[in-house]
mmCIF file of C-alpha atoms in Angstrom:
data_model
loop_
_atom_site.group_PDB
_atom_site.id
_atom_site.type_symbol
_atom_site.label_atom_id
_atom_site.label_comp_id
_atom_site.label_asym_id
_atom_site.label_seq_id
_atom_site.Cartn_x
_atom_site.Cartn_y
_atom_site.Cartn_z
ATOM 1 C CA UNK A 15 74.040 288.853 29.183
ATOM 2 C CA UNK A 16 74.765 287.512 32.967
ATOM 3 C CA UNK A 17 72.451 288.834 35.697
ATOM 4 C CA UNK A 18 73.345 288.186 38.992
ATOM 5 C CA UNK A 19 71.794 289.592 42.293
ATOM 6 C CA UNK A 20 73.925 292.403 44.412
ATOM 7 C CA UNK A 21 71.867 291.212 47.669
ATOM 8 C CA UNK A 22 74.156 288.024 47.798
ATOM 9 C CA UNK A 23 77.691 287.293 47.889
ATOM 10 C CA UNK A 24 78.840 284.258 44.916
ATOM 11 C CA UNK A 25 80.947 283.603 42.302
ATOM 12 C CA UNK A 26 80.410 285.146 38.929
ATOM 13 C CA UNK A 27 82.342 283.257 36.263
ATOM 14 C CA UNK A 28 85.901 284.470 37.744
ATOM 15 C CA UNK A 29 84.490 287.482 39.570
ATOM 16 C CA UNK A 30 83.584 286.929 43.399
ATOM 17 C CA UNK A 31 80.574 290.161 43.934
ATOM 18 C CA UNK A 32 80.992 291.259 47.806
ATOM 19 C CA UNK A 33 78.412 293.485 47.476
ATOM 20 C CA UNK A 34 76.009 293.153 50.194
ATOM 21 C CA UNK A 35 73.499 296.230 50.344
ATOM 22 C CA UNK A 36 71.510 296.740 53.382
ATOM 23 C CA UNK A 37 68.628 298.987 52.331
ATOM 24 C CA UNK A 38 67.204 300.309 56.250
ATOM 25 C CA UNK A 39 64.162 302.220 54.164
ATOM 26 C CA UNK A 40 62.113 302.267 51.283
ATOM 27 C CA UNK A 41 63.437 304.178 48.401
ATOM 28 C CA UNK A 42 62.599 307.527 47.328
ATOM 29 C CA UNK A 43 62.684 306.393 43.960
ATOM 30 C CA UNK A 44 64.054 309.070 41.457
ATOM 31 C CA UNK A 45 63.494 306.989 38.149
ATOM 32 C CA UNK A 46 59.745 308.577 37.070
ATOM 33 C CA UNK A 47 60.411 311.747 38.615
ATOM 34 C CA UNK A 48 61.939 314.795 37.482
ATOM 35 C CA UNK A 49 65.757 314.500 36.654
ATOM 36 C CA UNK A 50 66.741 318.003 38.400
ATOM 37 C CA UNK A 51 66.121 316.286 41.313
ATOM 38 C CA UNK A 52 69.264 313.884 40.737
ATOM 39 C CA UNK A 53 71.409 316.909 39.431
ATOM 40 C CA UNK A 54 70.655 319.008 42.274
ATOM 41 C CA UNK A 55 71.961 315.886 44.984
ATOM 42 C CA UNK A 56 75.550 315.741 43.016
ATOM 43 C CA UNK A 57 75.577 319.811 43.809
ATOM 44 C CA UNK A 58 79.122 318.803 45.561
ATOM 45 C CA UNK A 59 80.682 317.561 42.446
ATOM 46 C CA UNK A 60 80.070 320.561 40.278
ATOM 47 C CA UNK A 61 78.806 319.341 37.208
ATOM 48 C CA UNK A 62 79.008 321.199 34.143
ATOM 49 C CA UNK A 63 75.762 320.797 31.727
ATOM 50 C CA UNK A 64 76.623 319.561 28.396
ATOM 51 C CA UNK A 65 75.367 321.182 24.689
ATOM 52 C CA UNK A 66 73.086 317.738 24.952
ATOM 53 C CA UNK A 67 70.126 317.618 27.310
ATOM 54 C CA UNK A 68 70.258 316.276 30.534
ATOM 55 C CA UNK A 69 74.106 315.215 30.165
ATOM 56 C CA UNK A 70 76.659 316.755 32.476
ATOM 57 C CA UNK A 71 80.340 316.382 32.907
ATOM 58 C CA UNK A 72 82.521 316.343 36.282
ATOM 59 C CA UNK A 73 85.946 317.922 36.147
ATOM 60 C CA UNK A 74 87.462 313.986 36.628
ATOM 61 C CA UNK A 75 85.836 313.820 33.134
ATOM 62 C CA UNK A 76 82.891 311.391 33.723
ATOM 63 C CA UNK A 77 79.862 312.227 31.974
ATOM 64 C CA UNK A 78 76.269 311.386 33.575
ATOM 65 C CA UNK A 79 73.287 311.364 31.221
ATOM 66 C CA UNK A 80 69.880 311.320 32.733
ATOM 67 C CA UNK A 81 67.843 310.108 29.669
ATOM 68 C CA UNK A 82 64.276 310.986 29.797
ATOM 69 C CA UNK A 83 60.826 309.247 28.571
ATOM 70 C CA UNK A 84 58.967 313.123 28.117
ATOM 71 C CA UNK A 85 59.751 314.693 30.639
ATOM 72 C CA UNK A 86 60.528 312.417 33.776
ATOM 73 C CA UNK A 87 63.417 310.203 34.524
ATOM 74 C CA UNK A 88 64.141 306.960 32.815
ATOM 75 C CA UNK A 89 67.793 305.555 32.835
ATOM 76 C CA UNK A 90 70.472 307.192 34.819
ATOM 77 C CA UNK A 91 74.201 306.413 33.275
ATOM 78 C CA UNK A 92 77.195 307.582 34.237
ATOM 79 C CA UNK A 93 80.744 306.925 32.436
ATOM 80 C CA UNK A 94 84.414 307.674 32.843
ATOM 81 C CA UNK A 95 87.579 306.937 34.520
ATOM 82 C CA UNK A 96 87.049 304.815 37.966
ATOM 83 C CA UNK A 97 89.883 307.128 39.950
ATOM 84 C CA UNK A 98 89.064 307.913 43.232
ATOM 85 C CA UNK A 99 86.638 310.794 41.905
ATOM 86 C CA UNK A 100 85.103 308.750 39.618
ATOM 87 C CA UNK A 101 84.087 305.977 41.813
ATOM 88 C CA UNK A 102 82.967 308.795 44.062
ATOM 89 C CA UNK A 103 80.532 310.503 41.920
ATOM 90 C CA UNK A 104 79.749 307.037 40.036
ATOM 91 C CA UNK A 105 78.585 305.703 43.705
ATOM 92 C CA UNK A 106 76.863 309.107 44.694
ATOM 93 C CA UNK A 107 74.978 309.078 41.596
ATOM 94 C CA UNK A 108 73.651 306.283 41.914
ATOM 95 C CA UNK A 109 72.515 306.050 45.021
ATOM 96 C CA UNK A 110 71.058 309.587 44.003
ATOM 97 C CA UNK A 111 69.455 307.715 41.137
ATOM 98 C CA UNK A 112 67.985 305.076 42.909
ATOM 99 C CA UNK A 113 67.014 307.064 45.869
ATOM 100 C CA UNK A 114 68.245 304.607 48.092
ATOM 101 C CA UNK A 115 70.906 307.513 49.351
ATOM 102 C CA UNK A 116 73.834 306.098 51.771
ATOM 103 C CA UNK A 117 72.579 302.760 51.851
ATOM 104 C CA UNK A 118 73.425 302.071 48.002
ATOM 105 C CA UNK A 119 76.384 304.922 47.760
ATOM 106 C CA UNK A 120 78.523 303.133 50.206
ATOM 107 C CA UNK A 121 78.289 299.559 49.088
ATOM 108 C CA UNK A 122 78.471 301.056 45.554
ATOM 109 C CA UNK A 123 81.900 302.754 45.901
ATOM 110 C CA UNK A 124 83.490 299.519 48.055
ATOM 111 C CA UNK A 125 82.262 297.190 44.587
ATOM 112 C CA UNK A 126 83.383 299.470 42.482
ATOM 113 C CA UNK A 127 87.391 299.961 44.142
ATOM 114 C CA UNK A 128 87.798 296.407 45.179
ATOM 115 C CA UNK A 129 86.207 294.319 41.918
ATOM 116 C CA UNK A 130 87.012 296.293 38.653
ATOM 117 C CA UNK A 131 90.445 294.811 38.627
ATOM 118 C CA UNK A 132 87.945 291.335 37.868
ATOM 119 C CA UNK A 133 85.041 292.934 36.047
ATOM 120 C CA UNK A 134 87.536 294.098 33.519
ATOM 121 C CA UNK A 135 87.443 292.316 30.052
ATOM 122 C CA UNK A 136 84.215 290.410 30.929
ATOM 123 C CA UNK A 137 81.500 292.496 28.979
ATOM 124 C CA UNK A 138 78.600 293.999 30.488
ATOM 125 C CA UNK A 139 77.296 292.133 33.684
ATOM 126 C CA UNK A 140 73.722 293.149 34.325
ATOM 127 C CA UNK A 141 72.857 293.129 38.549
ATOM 128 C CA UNK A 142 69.988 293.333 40.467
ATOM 129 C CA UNK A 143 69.571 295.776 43.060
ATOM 130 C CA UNK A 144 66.160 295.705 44.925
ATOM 131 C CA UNK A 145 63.398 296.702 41.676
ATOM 132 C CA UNK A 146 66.378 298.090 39.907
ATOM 133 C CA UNK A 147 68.692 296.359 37.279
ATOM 134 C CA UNK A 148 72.200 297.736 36.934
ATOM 135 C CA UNK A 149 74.572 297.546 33.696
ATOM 136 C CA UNK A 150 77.837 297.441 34.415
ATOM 137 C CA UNK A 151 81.002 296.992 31.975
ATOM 138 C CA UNK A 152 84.149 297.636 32.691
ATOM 139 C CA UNK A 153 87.381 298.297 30.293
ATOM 140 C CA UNK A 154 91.302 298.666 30.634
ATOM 141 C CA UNK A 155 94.216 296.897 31.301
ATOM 142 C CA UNK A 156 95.213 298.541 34.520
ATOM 143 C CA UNK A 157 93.953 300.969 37.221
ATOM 144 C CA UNK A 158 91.816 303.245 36.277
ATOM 145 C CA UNK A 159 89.602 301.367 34.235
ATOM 146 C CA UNK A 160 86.958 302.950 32.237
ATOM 147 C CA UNK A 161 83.564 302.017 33.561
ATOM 148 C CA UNK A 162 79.960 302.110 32.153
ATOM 149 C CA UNK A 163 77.151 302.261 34.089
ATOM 150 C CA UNK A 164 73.334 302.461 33.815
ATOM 151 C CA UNK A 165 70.690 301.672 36.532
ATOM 152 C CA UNK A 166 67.311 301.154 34.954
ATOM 153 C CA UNK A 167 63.511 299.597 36.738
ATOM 154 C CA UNK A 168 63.510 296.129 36.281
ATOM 155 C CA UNK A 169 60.037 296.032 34.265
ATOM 156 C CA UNK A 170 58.691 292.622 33.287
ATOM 157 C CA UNK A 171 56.502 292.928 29.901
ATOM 158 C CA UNK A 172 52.560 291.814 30.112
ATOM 159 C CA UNK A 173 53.200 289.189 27.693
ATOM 160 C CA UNK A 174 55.870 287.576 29.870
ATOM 161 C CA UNK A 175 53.340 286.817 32.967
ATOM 162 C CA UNK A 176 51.809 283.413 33.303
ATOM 163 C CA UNK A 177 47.919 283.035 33.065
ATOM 164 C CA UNK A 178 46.584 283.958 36.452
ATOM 165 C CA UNK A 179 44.542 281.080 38.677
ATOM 166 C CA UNK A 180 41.962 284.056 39.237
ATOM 167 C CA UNK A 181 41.345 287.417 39.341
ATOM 168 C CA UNK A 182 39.170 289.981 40.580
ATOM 169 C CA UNK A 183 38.463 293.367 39.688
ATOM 170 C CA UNK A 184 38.734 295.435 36.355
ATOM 171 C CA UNK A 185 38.713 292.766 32.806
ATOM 172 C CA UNK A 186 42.056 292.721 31.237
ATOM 173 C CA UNK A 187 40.703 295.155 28.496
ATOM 174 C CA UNK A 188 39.672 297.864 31.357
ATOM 175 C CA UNK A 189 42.356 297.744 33.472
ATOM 176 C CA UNK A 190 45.300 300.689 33.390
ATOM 177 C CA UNK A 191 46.814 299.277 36.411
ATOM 178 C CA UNK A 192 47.485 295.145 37.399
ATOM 179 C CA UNK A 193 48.458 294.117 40.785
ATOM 180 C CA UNK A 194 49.972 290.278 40.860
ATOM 181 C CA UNK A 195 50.819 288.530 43.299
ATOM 182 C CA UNK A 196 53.343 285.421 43.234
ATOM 183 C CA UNK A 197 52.467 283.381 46.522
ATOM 184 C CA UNK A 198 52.567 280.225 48.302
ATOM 185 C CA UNK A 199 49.713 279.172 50.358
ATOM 186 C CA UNK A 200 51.932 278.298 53.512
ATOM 187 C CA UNK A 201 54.188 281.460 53.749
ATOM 188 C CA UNK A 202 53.474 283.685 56.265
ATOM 189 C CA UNK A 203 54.959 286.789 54.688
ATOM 190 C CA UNK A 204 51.682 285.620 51.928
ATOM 191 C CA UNK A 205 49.655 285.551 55.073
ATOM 192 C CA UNK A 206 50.303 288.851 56.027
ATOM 193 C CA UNK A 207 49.723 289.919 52.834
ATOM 194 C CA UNK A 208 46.296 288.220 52.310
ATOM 195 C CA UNK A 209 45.092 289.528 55.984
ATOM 196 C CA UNK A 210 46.474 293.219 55.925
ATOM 197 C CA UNK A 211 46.944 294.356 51.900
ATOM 198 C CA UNK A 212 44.600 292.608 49.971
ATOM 199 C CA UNK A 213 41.520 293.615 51.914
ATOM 200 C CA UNK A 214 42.069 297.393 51.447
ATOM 201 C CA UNK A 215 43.618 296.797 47.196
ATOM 202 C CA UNK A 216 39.300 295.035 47.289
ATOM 203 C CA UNK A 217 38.144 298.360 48.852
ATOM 204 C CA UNK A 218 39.810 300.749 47.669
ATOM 205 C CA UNK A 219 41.065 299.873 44.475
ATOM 206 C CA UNK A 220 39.384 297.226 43.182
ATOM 207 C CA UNK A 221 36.189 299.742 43.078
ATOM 208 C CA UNK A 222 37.296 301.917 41.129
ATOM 209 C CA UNK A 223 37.057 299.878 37.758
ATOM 210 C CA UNK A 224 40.391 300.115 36.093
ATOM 211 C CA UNK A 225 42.551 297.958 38.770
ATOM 212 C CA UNK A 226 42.827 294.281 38.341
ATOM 213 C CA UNK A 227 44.129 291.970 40.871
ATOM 214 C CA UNK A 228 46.096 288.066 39.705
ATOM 215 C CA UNK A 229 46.895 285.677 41.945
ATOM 216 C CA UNK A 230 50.164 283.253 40.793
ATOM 217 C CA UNK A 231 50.386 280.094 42.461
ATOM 218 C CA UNK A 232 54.268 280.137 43.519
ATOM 219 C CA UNK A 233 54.336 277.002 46.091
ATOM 220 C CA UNK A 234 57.821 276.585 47.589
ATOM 221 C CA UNK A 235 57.984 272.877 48.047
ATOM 222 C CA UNK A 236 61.733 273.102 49.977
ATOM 223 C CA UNK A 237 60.640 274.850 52.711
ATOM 224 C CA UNK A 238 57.138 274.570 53.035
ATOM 225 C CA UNK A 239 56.058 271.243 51.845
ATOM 226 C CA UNK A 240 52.134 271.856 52.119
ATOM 227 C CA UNK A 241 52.093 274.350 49.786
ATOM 228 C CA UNK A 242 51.842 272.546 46.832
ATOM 229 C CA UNK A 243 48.994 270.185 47.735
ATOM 230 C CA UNK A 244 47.042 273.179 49.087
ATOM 231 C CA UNK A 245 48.036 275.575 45.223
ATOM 232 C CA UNK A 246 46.090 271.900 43.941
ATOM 233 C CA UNK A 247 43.194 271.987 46.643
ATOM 234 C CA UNK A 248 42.311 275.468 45.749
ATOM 235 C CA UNK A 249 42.752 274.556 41.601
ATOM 236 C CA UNK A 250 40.301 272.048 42.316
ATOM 237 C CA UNK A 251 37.831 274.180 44.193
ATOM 238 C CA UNK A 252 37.953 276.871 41.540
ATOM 239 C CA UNK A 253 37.136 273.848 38.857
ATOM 240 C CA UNK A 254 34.501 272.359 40.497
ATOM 241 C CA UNK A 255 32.846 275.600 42.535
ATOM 242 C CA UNK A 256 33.903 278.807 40.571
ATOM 243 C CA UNK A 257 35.940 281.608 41.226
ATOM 244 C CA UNK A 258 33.845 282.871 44.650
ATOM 245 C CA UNK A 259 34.280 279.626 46.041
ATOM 246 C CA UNK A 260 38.316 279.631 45.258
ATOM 247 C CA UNK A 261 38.432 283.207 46.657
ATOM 248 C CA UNK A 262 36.678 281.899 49.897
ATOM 249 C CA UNK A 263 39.228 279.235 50.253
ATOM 250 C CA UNK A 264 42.379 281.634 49.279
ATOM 251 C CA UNK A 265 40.951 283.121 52.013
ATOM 252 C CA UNK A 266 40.456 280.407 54.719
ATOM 253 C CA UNK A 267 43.719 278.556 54.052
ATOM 254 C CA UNK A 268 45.793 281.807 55.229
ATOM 255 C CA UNK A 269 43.315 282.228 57.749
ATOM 256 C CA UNK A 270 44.115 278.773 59.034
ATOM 257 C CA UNK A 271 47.692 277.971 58.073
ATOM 258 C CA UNK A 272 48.438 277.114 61.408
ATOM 259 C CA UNK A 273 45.731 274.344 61.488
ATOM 260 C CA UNK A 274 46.442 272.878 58.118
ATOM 261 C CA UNK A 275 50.383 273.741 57.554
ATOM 262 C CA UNK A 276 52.281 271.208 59.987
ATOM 263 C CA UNK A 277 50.008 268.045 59.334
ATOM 264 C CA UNK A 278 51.545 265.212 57.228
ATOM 265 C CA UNK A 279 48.946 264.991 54.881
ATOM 266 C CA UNK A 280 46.612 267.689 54.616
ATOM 267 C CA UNK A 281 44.125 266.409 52.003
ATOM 268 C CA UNK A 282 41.416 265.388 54.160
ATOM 269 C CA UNK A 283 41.462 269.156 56.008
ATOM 270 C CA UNK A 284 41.013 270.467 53.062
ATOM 271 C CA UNK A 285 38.252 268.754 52.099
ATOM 272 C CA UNK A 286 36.678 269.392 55.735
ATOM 273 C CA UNK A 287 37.615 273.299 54.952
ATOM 274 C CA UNK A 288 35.474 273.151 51.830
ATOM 275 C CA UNK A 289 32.925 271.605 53.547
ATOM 276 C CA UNK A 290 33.089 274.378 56.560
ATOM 277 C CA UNK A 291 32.803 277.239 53.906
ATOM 278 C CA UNK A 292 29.950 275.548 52.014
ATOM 279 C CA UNK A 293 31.349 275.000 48.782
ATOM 280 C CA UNK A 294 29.773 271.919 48.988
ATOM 281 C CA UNK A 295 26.858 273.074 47.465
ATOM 282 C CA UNK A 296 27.801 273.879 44.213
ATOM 283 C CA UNK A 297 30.572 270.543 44.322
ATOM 284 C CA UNK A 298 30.037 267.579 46.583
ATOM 285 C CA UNK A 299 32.552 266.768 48.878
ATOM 286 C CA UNK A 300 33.482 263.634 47.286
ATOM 287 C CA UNK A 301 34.255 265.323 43.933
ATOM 288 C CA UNK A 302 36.440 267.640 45.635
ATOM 289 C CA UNK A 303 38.487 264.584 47.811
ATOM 290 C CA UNK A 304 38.705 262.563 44.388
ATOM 291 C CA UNK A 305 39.852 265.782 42.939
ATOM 292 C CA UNK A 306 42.537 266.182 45.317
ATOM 293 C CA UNK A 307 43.355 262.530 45.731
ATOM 294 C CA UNK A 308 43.727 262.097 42.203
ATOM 295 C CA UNK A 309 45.936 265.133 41.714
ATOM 296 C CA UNK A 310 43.946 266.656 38.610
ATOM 297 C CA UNK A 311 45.816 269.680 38.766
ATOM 298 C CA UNK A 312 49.565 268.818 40.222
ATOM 299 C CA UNK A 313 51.091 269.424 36.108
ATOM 300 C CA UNK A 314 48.954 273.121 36.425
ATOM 301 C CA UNK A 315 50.934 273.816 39.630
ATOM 302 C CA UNK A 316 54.188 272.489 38.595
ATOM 303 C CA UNK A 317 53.894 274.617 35.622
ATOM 304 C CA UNK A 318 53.124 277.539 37.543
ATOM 305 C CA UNK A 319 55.885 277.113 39.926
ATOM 306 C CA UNK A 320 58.256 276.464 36.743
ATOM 307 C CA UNK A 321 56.899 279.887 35.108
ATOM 308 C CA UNK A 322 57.873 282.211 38.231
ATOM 309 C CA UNK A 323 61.363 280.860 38.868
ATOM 310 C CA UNK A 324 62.657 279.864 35.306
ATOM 311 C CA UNK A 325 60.953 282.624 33.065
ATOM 312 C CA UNK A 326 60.594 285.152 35.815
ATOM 313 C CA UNK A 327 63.406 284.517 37.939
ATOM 314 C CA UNK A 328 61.470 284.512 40.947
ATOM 315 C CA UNK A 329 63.289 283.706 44.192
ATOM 316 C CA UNK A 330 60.473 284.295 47.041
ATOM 317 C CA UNK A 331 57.066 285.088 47.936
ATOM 318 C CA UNK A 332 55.477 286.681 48.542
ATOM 319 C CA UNK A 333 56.841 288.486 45.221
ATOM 320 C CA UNK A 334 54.198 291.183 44.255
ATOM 321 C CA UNK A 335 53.921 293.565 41.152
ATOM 322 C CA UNK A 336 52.310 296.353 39.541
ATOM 323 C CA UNK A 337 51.722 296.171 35.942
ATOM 324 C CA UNK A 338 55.491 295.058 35.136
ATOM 325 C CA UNK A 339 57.103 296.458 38.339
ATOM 326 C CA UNK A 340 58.349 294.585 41.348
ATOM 327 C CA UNK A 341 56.800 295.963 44.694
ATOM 328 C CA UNK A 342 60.187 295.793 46.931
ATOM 329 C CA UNK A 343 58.106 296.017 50.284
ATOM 330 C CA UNK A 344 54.646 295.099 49.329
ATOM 331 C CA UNK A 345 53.445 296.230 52.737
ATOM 332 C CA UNK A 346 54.629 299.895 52.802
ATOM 333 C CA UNK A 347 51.116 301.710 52.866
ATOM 334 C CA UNK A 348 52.257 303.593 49.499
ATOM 335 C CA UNK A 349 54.205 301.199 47.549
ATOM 336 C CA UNK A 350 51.340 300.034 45.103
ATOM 337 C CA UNK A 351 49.986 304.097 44.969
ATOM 338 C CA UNK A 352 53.645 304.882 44.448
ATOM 339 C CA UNK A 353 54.037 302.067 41.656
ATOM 340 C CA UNK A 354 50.598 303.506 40.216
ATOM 341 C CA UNK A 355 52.218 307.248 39.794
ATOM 342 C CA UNK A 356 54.872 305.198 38.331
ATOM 343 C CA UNK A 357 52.826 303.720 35.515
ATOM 344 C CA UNK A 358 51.215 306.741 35.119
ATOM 345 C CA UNK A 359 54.086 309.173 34.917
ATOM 346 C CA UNK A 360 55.910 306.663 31.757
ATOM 347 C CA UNK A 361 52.332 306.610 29.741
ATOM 348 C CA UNK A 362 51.821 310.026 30.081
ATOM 349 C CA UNK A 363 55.142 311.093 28.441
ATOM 350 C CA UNK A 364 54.738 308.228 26.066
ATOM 351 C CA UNK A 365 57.317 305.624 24.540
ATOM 352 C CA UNK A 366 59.647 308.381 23.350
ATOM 353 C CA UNK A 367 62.848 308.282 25.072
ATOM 354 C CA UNK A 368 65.200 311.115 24.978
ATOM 355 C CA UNK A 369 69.024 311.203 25.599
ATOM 356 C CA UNK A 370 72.109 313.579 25.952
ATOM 357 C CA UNK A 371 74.153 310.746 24.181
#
């Protein structure tokens, strides 16, 4: 199965993808909520309810099916002819679907008329659009194709994360919800984070015993060419000093990334910074400079780096998720609470999925 983003425009084996979406708010995310709500949005198109649940047919003849997990959304498909009505209702469904409205509808219906003449014959091609994942197959040998769609949450299984570097909060075996964060010491987006999220996820989440918080080393070298050697320096703290002492450094470094970020070789700052948080107590200095010098932990990093882009796909930082969902603005006041009602909404209806088709 391909996967290719819909935020960029490239080639896909013959098929060029123009589809550019330009998402001006956060979603009101449908998927996890009740599926009237997407029915009652596509009130223009009259759809007629089918003897199956939660499937409905248009008078073009495309079916939607709103497949539930109990009793709240959990895959949206729609399927039919792509005439003008059908890319219509395809692109208002979706954007119904997703929540994103306008801002998904419109890009949506301009893929949909201008590529199927190229998706055609290639089998399903699976696209990202912000935290969702789109299926997409198209069939026929000449306008109107037949088109298949479902949008589903990207959601990354717990077995498929990396070991974190550290954690704090709830033990693996008590937490219901994990927050992780994928991020590179010398972003400032990671700064932001680190100043204005993470202290209020330690006060008023972390204390309530089942949330658990991961931090990912995800160091990109291209741009930011101190970020690797700093993912090492704080490897090398948490050896020598314990988890405390790497926290105070996480800490420290995004406090200072202006001091530390543009210097040629940082090494000996962060040896200084060690020294200025008094980690030196519980690790001398020099163990900590031969640490770093020697590069003890450069494979750990590498491997960490390797983990987020080739087995997650990761493309920036900093990339943040809840249990296996991707936070698309990790700084929206509600996203994690959101992403927690999420979580909470698929365990309480169980694994059971049900479907029209």
């Amino acid at each position: 199965m391909k996967r290719h983003s819909l935020m960029t425009s490239q080639r896909v084996s013959s098929v060029w993808l123009s589809l550019v979406i330009l998402l001006m708010s956060i979603a009101n995310a449908q998927i996890g909520q009740d599926p009237a709500t997407v029915v009652s949005a596509l009130a223009d198109f009259e759809l007629t309810e089918s003897d199956s649940p939660n499937t409905y047919a248009a008078s073009s003849g495309m079916t939607i099916d709103l497949a539930t997990r109990g009793d709240v959304l959990y895959t949206a498909s729609a399927e039919g002819l792509l005439d003008e009505s059908g890319i219509a209702l395809a692109s208002e469904f979706l954007a119904a679907a997703s929540g994103y409205g306008t801002n998904l509808s419109e890009p949506i219906q301009q893929f949909l008329s201008q590529q199927a003449s190229e998706l055609a014959g290639q089998g399903e091609l699976t696209l990202t659009v912000e935290e969702y994942l789109l299926d997409v197959t198209v069939e026929g040998d000449s306008d109107p194709y037949q088109v298949s769609l479902t949008l589903r949450l990207a959601e990354i299984p717990d077995d498929a994360f990396p070991e974190p570097v550290s954690s704090l909060g709830a033990s693996r075996e008590d937490a219901t919800y994990v927050i992780r964060e994928f991020s590179d010491f010398q972003c400032p987006f990671c700064t932001r984070f680190s100043i204005e999220v993470l202290p209020a996820i330690k006060s008023e989440l972390l204390t309530r015993g089942d949330v658990r918080f991961e931090y990912h080393h995800f160091p990109l070298q291209s741009i930011h060419p101190n970020a690797f050697p700093a993912a090492e320096a704080s490897e090398c703290i948490l050896d020598l000093a314990g988890d405390d002492a790497f926290w105070s450094f996480h800490d420290a470094l995004f406090e200072r990334q202006n001091a530390w970020g543009s210097l040629g070789d940082p090494s000996s700052y962060f040896v200084r910074l060690a020294e200025d948080l008094g980690i030196e107590d519980d690790a001398s200095s020099e163990s900590i400079e031969m640490c770093i010098d020697e590069r003890n932990f450069a494979e750990d990093v590498r491997e960490a780096y390797r983990a987020a882009t080739e087995d997650l796909g990761l493309r920036g930082t900093p990339t943040v998720f809840v249990n296996g969902f991707r936070l698309t603005n990790p700084y929206e006041p509600t996203a994690i609470s959101d992403k927690f009602a999420l979580v909470d909404a698929f365990a309480d209806a169980g694994s059971d999925e049900t479907s029209g088709n």
